[in-house]
Amino acid sequence: MHIHGATALVTGANRGLGRSFALELLRRGATVYATARRPELVDIPGVRPLRLDITDAAQVDAVAAAAGDVDLLINNAADTNGGNLITGDLRAIRSVMDTNFHGTLAMIRAFAPILARNGGGAILNVLSAAAWTTVDGNAAYAASKSAEWGLTNNVRMELAAQGTLVSALIPGLIGTQTLFDFAEQHGIEFGEGAVIDPADLVTVALDGLEADEVEIFDSLGRTAKQALSGPPISFPFAV
Ligand SMILES: NC(=O)c1ccc[n+]([C@@H]2O[C@H](COP(=O)([O-])OP(=O)(O)OC[C@H]3O[C@@H](n4cnc5c(N)ncnc54)[C@H](OP(=O)(O)O)[C@@H]3O)[C@@H](O)[C@H]2O)c1
């Protein structure tokens, strides 16, 4: 996948990792649709802001109609607030699954024909090491990322014939406000070097896409994958 000259669409581009994706894609010479639930919050000159809540079918359709030249879809948006599965609010748990699984799937279904028309292109799903671990305080999120991993592997198989690269980014801890808020709420302190800067992660992710990698890791993500052959472990680990 060549980023220079590509046309990319990023979900949740108004803040956090999505904003870093939009910035670095622009820097590498891509055209960028920066989508957000509130596009007025997208503050990056040179991108094309579009309104998009990925759980809203009409908005997904409207964005697909407006962005028919996309050949790189970056599914970054996520609901990170599900709480635990037994004690948490059921509505919050459903929202996490609606967003992270069904919303991501809705985007892939809407853009699969567009990517096919534009030569195959690529999809990057932003997963998490949480997919392969347990997260006390946010078990619903971890489970949704496990589901999104299964989704990613299966759409890769389904879209292979049209030449679409389906890749997963599996980070551990990304230094966004959302992570710092979660850590403060749960009294977690991260060790030296445990948290990756969003801009550094985006560099790793886009380099991986340029190399056509199907799974792209930071160091905690790679540790989580290696640990899969042993008993289930909790997250954050080794921090
Ligand atoms: N931070 C971490 O430590 C970490 C670790 C591993 C993986 N990840 C993954 O990395 C990605 C980005 O994380 P982050 O820390 O940058 O998150 P963030 O700062 O909380 O940003 C989440 C983004 O998703 C958007 N969003 C939420 N629900 C949406 C919906 N229904 N439709 C469209 N957009 C929606 C938010 O929009 P609003 O501004 O409107 O709320 C926001 O733009 C996520 O997939 C997350 O699971 C994060």
Short mmCIF file of C-alpha atoms and ligand atoms in Angstrom, two decimals:
data_model
loop_
_atom_site.label_atom_id
_atom_site.label_comp_id
_atom_site.label_asym_id
_atom_site.label_seq_id
_atom_site.Cartn_x
_atom_site.Cartn_y
_atom_site.Cartn_z
CA MET A 1 0.00 0.00 0.00
CA HIS A 2 1.45 3.37 -1.02
CA ILE A 3 0.40 6.17 1.28
CA HIS A 4 1.70 8.94 -0.97
CA GLY A 5 -1.11 9.73 -3.41
CA ALA A 6 -3.63 7.55 -1.53
CA THR A 7 -7.03 8.83 -0.42
CA ALA A 8 -7.60 7.92 3.22
CA LEU A 9 -10.59 8.14 5.51
CA VAL A 10 -10.03 8.17 9.28
CA THR A 11 -12.81 7.67 11.82
CA GLY A 12 -12.65 9.57 15.12
CA ALA A 13 -10.15 12.04 13.65
CA ASN A 14 -10.99 14.94 15.97
CA ARG A 15 -8.75 13.81 18.84
CA GLY A 16 -6.41 11.15 20.19
CA LEU A 17 -4.85 8.63 17.84
CA GLY A 18 -7.25 9.46 14.98
CA ARG A 19 -6.04 13.03 14.89
CA SER A 20 -2.43 11.81 14.76
CA PHE A 21 -3.35 9.51 11.88
CA ALA A 22 -4.86 12.39 9.91
CA LEU A 23 -1.80 14.58 10.49
CA GLU A 24 0.73 11.92 9.44
CA LEU A 25 -1.29 10.80 6.42
CA LEU A 26 -1.33 14.41 5.20
CA ARG A 27 2.41 14.71 5.84
CA ARG A 28 3.00 11.57 3.75
CA GLY A 29 1.09 13.00 0.80
CA ALA A 30 -2.35 11.40 1.17
CA THR A 31 -5.69 13.12 0.71
CA VAL A 32 -7.51 12.78 4.03
CA TYR A 33 -11.18 12.63 4.94
CA ALA A 34 -11.13 13.38 8.67
CA THR A 35 -14.43 12.13 10.04
CA ALA A 36 -15.87 12.89 13.45
CA ARG A 37 -19.18 12.91 15.28
CA ARG A 38 -18.61 16.66 15.59
CA PRO A 39 -16.63 17.65 12.49
CA GLU A 40 -16.39 21.23 13.74
CA LEU A 41 -13.81 19.89 16.22
CA VAL A 42 -11.45 18.76 13.45
CA ASP A 43 -8.66 21.35 13.61
CA ILE A 44 -6.26 20.17 10.89
CA PRO A 45 -5.83 22.46 7.88
CA GLY A 46 -5.88 20.60 4.60
CA VAL A 47 -8.14 17.67 5.57
CA ARG A 48 -11.72 17.18 4.40
CA PRO A 49 -13.91 17.01 7.53
CA LEU A 50 -17.07 14.89 7.38
CA ARG A 51 -19.73 14.19 9.99
CA LEU A 52 -19.75 10.53 10.99
CA ASP A 53 -21.11 8.54 13.86
CA ILE A 54 -20.22 4.98 12.85
CA THR A 55 -23.28 3.59 14.66
CA ASP A 56 -25.61 5.73 12.51
CA ALA A 57 -26.42 3.84 9.29
CA ALA A 58 -27.62 6.96 7.45
CA GLN A 59 -24.39 8.81 8.26
CA VAL A 60 -22.28 5.82 7.18
CA ASP A 61 -24.15 5.76 3.85
CA ALA A 62 -23.78 9.53 3.41
CA VAL A 63 -20.04 9.38 4.03
CA ALA A 64 -19.64 6.49 1.58
CA ALA A 65 -21.54 8.55 -1.01
CA ALA A 66 -19.34 11.60 -0.37
CA ALA A 67 -16.00 9.78 -0.29
CA GLY A 68 -16.11 7.43 -3.27
CA ASP A 69 -12.42 7.96 -4.04
CA VAL A 70 -11.16 6.35 -0.81
CA ASP A 71 -8.57 3.58 -1.10
CA LEU A 72 -7.49 3.47 2.54
CA LEU A 73 -10.01 3.13 5.37
CA ILE A 74 -8.72 3.58 8.91
CA ASN A 75 -11.20 2.32 11.50
CA ASN A 76 -9.89 4.13 14.55
CA ALA A 77 -13.07 5.29 16.35
CA ALA A 78 -13.95 3.38 19.48
CA ASP A 79 -16.13 3.54 22.55
CA THR A 80 -13.71 2.93 25.41
CA ASN A 81 -16.20 3.12 28.32
CA GLY A 82 -18.04 -0.16 28.78
CA GLY A 83 -17.07 -0.94 32.37
CA ASN A 84 -17.04 -4.52 33.61
CA LEU A 85 -19.30 -7.22 32.17
CA ILE A 86 -21.05 -8.42 35.34
CA THR A 87 -21.36 -5.20 37.31
CA GLY A 88 -21.36 -2.64 34.47
CA ASP A 89 -24.35 -0.83 32.95
CA LEU A 90 -25.82 -3.03 30.20
CA ARG A 91 -26.45 0.00 27.99
CA ALA A 92 -22.77 0.94 28.18
CA ILE A 93 -21.76 -2.63 27.33
CA ARG A 94 -24.09 -2.61 24.31
CA SER A 95 -22.73 0.75 23.20
CA VAL A 96 -19.18 -0.58 23.24
CA MET A 97 -20.17 -3.55 21.08
CA ASP A 98 -22.35 -1.37 18.81
CA THR A 99 -19.45 0.98 18.18
CA ASN A 100 -16.37 -1.21 18.17
CA PHE A 101 -17.84 -4.26 16.44
CA HIS A 102 -21.00 -3.27 14.57
CA GLY A 103 -19.86 0.28 13.73
CA THR A 104 -16.54 -0.95 12.37
CA LEU A 105 -18.33 -3.65 10.39
CA ALA A 106 -20.80 -1.10 8.99
CA MET A 107 -17.88 1.00 7.73
CA ILE A 108 -16.21 -2.01 6.13
CA ARG A 109 -19.43 -3.10 4.42
CA ALA A 110 -20.04 0.43 3.11
CA PHE A 111 -16.50 0.87 1.83
CA ALA A 112 -15.73 -2.63 0.51
CA PRO A 113 -17.29 -1.89 -2.91
CA ILE A 114 -15.57 1.50 -3.03
CA LEU A 115 -12.18 -0.07 -2.29
CA ALA A 116 -12.84 -2.72 -4.96
CA ARG A 117 -13.62 -0.02 -7.54
CA ASN A 118 -10.46 1.86 -6.57
CA GLY A 119 -8.12 -1.09 -7.11
CA GLY A 120 -8.41 -2.99 -3.81
CA GLY A 121 -6.77 -0.60 -1.38
CA ALA A 122 -6.50 -1.29 2.33
CA ILE A 123 -8.37 -1.28 5.61
CA LEU A 124 -6.59 -0.73 8.92
CA ASN A 125 -8.55 -1.66 12.04
CA VAL A 126 -7.22 -0.23 15.27
CA LEU A 127 -7.49 -3.07 17.79
CA SER A 128 -5.77 -3.34 21.16
CA ALA A 129 -3.65 -5.69 23.24
CA ALA A 130 -6.80 -5.69 25.39
CA ALA A 131 -8.24 -8.09 22.77
CA TRP A 132 -5.97 -10.81 24.14
CA THR A 133 -6.08 -9.96 27.83
CA THR A 134 -8.50 -9.08 30.61
CA VAL A 135 -9.00 -5.48 31.72
CA ASP A 136 -10.40 -5.05 35.24
CA GLY A 137 -12.57 -1.94 35.11
CA ASN A 138 -13.18 -2.20 31.37
CA ALA A 139 -13.80 -5.85 30.57
CA ALA A 140 -16.51 -4.95 28.04
CA TYR A 141 -14.01 -2.96 25.99
CA ALA A 142 -11.54 -5.87 26.05
CA ALA A 143 -14.25 -8.26 24.87
CA SER A 144 -15.28 -5.87 22.08
CA LYS A 145 -11.68 -5.71 20.87
CA SER A 146 -11.55 -9.54 20.87
CA ALA A 147 -14.66 -9.50 18.68
CA GLU A 148 -13.09 -6.88 16.43
CA TRP A 149 -10.03 -9.11 16.01
CA GLY A 150 -12.25 -11.95 14.81
CA LEU A 151 -14.04 -9.50 12.53
CA THR A 152 -10.72 -8.35 11.10
CA ASN A 153 -9.45 -11.85 10.39
CA ASN A 154 -12.68 -12.87 8.70
CA VAL A 155 -13.17 -9.80 6.52
CA ARG A 156 -9.53 -10.24 5.45
CA MET A 157 -10.50 -13.65 4.12
CA GLU A 158 -13.71 -12.32 2.52
CA LEU A 159 -12.03 -9.33 0.83
CA ALA A 160 -8.89 -11.14 -0.38
CA ALA A 161 -10.41 -11.85 -3.78
CA GLN A 162 -10.91 -8.13 -4.48
CA GLY A 163 -7.29 -7.40 -3.54
CA THR A 164 -8.03 -5.43 -0.34
CA LEU A 165 -5.32 -5.60 2.33
CA VAL A 166 -7.01 -5.93 5.73
CA SER A 167 -4.59 -5.08 8.46
CA ALA A 168 -4.81 -4.85 12.26
CA LEU A 169 -2.94 -2.40 14.45
CA ILE A 170 -2.43 -3.88 17.92
CA PRO A 171 -1.09 -1.32 20.38
CA GLY A 172 -0.70 -1.60 24.13
CA LEU A 173 -0.91 1.78 25.85
CA ILE A 174 -1.23 4.93 23.77
CA GLY A 175 -0.62 8.31 25.39
CA THR A 176 -4.01 9.88 24.75
CA GLN A 177 -6.21 11.74 27.24
CA THR A 178 -8.55 8.75 27.35
CA LEU A 179 -5.77 6.51 28.65
CA PHE A 180 -4.57 9.06 31.20
CA ASP A 181 -8.15 9.57 32.47
CA PHE A 182 -8.63 5.78 32.84
CA ALA A 183 -5.33 5.47 34.69
CA GLU A 184 -6.20 8.27 37.09
CA GLN A 185 -9.66 6.83 37.74
CA HIS A 186 -8.21 3.41 38.57
CA GLY A 187 -5.05 4.54 40.37
CA ILE A 188 -2.74 3.02 37.73
CA GLU A 189 0.80 4.27 37.30
CA PHE A 190 2.65 3.32 34.15
CA GLY A 191 6.29 2.33 34.15
CA GLU A 192 8.99 4.11 32.21
CA GLY A 193 8.52 3.62 28.46
CA ALA A 194 5.26 1.65 28.79
CA VAL A 195 3.13 4.25 27.00
CA ILE A 196 3.71 4.95 23.32
CA ASP A 197 3.24 8.45 21.93
CA PRO A 198 0.36 8.58 19.39
CA ALA A 199 2.59 10.14 16.72
CA ASP A 200 5.17 7.36 17.14
CA LEU A 201 2.49 4.69 16.91
CA VAL A 202 1.09 6.20 13.73
CA THR A 203 4.57 6.06 12.18
CA VAL A 204 4.78 2.35 13.05
CA ALA A 205 1.27 1.77 11.69
CA LEU A 206 1.75 3.52 8.37
CA ASP A 207 5.19 1.95 7.86
CA GLY A 208 3.53 -1.43 8.46
CA LEU A 209 0.80 -0.64 5.93
CA GLU A 210 3.41 0.44 3.38
CA ALA A 211 5.02 -2.99 3.94
CA ASP A 212 1.63 -4.75 3.49
CA GLU A 213 1.75 -6.26 7.00
CA VAL A 214 -1.48 -7.88 8.19
CA GLU A 215 -0.73 -7.37 11.90
CA ILE A 216 1.20 -4.34 13.13
CA PHE A 217 2.38 -4.18 16.75
CA ASP A 218 3.99 -1.96 19.29
CA SER A 219 5.99 -3.74 21.95
CA LEU A 220 3.12 -4.39 24.43
CA GLY A 221 0.91 -5.56 21.59
CA ARG A 222 3.55 -8.03 20.49
CA THR A 223 3.96 -9.28 24.08
CA ALA A 224 0.20 -9.85 24.29
CA LYS A 225 0.20 -11.85 21.06
CA GLN A 226 3.08 -14.01 22.26
CA ALA A 227 1.28 -14.62 25.56
CA LEU A 228 -1.75 -16.07 23.75
CA SER A 229 -0.22 -19.54 23.81
CA GLY A 230 -0.24 -19.49 27.64
CA PRO A 231 -3.05 -19.03 30.20
CA PRO A 232 -5.14 -15.81 30.03
CA ILE A 233 -3.40 -12.76 31.46
CA SER A 234 -4.55 -9.40 32.72
CA PHE A 235 -3.75 -6.00 31.28
CA PRO A 236 -1.91 -3.70 31.85
CA PHE A 237 0.99 -6.10 32.27
CA ALA A 238 4.71 -5.48 32.41
CA VAL A 239 4.18 -1.82 33.23
N1 LIG B 1 -5.43 4.91 24.30
C1 LIG B 1 -5.00 3.67 24.45
O1 LIG B 1 -4.24 3.36 25.38
C2 LIG B 1 -5.36 2.61 23.44
C3 LIG B 1 -4.70 1.39 23.54
C4 LIG B 1 -4.96 0.42 22.58
C5 LIG B 1 -5.87 0.67 21.58
N2 LIG B 1 -6.51 1.86 21.53
C6 LIG B 1 -7.43 2.09 20.42
O2 LIG B 1 -6.96 3.18 19.66
C7 LIG B 1 -8.08 3.87 19.08
C8 LIG B 1 -8.02 5.33 19.45
O3 LIG B 1 -7.94 5.43 20.86
P1 LIG B 1 -7.78 6.87 21.55
O4 LIG B 1 -7.09 6.65 22.83
O5 LIG B 1 -7.28 7.83 20.56
O6 LIG B 1 -9.32 7.18 21.84
P2 LIG B 1 -10.03 8.59 22.17
O7 LIG B 1 -9.03 9.66 22.36
O8 LIG B 1 -10.98 8.27 23.28
O9 LIG B 1 -10.83 8.90 20.84
C9 LIG B 1 -11.87 8.07 20.45
C10 LIG B 1 -12.40 8.63 19.16
O10 LIG B 1 -13.45 7.77 18.71
C11 LIG B 1 -14.57 8.61 18.48
N3 LIG B 1 -15.83 7.87 18.60
C12 LIG B 1 -16.33 7.23 19.67
N4 LIG B 1 -17.54 6.68 19.36
C13 LIG B 1 -17.77 7.00 18.06
C14 LIG B 1 -18.83 6.74 17.16
N5 LIG B 1 -19.93 6.04 17.52
N6 LIG B 1 -18.72 7.20 15.88
C15 LIG B 1 -17.64 7.90 15.49
N7 LIG B 1 -16.62 8.22 16.29
C16 LIG B 1 -16.69 7.76 17.57
C17 LIG B 1 -14.47 9.73 19.49
O11 LIG B 1 -15.32 10.80 19.12
P3 LIG B 1 -15.84 11.90 20.19
O12 LIG B 1 -14.71 12.89 20.34
O13 LIG B 1 -17.05 12.45 19.54
O14 LIG B 1 -16.12 11.17 21.48
C18 LIG B 1 -12.99 10.04 19.35
O15 LIG B 1 -12.76 10.79 18.18
C19 LIG B 1 -9.33 3.16 19.58
O16 LIG B 1 -9.73 2.19 18.62
C20 LIG B 1 -8.85 2.47 20.84
O17 LIG B 1 -9.60 1.32 21.14
C21 LIG B 1 -6.28 2.85 22.44
#
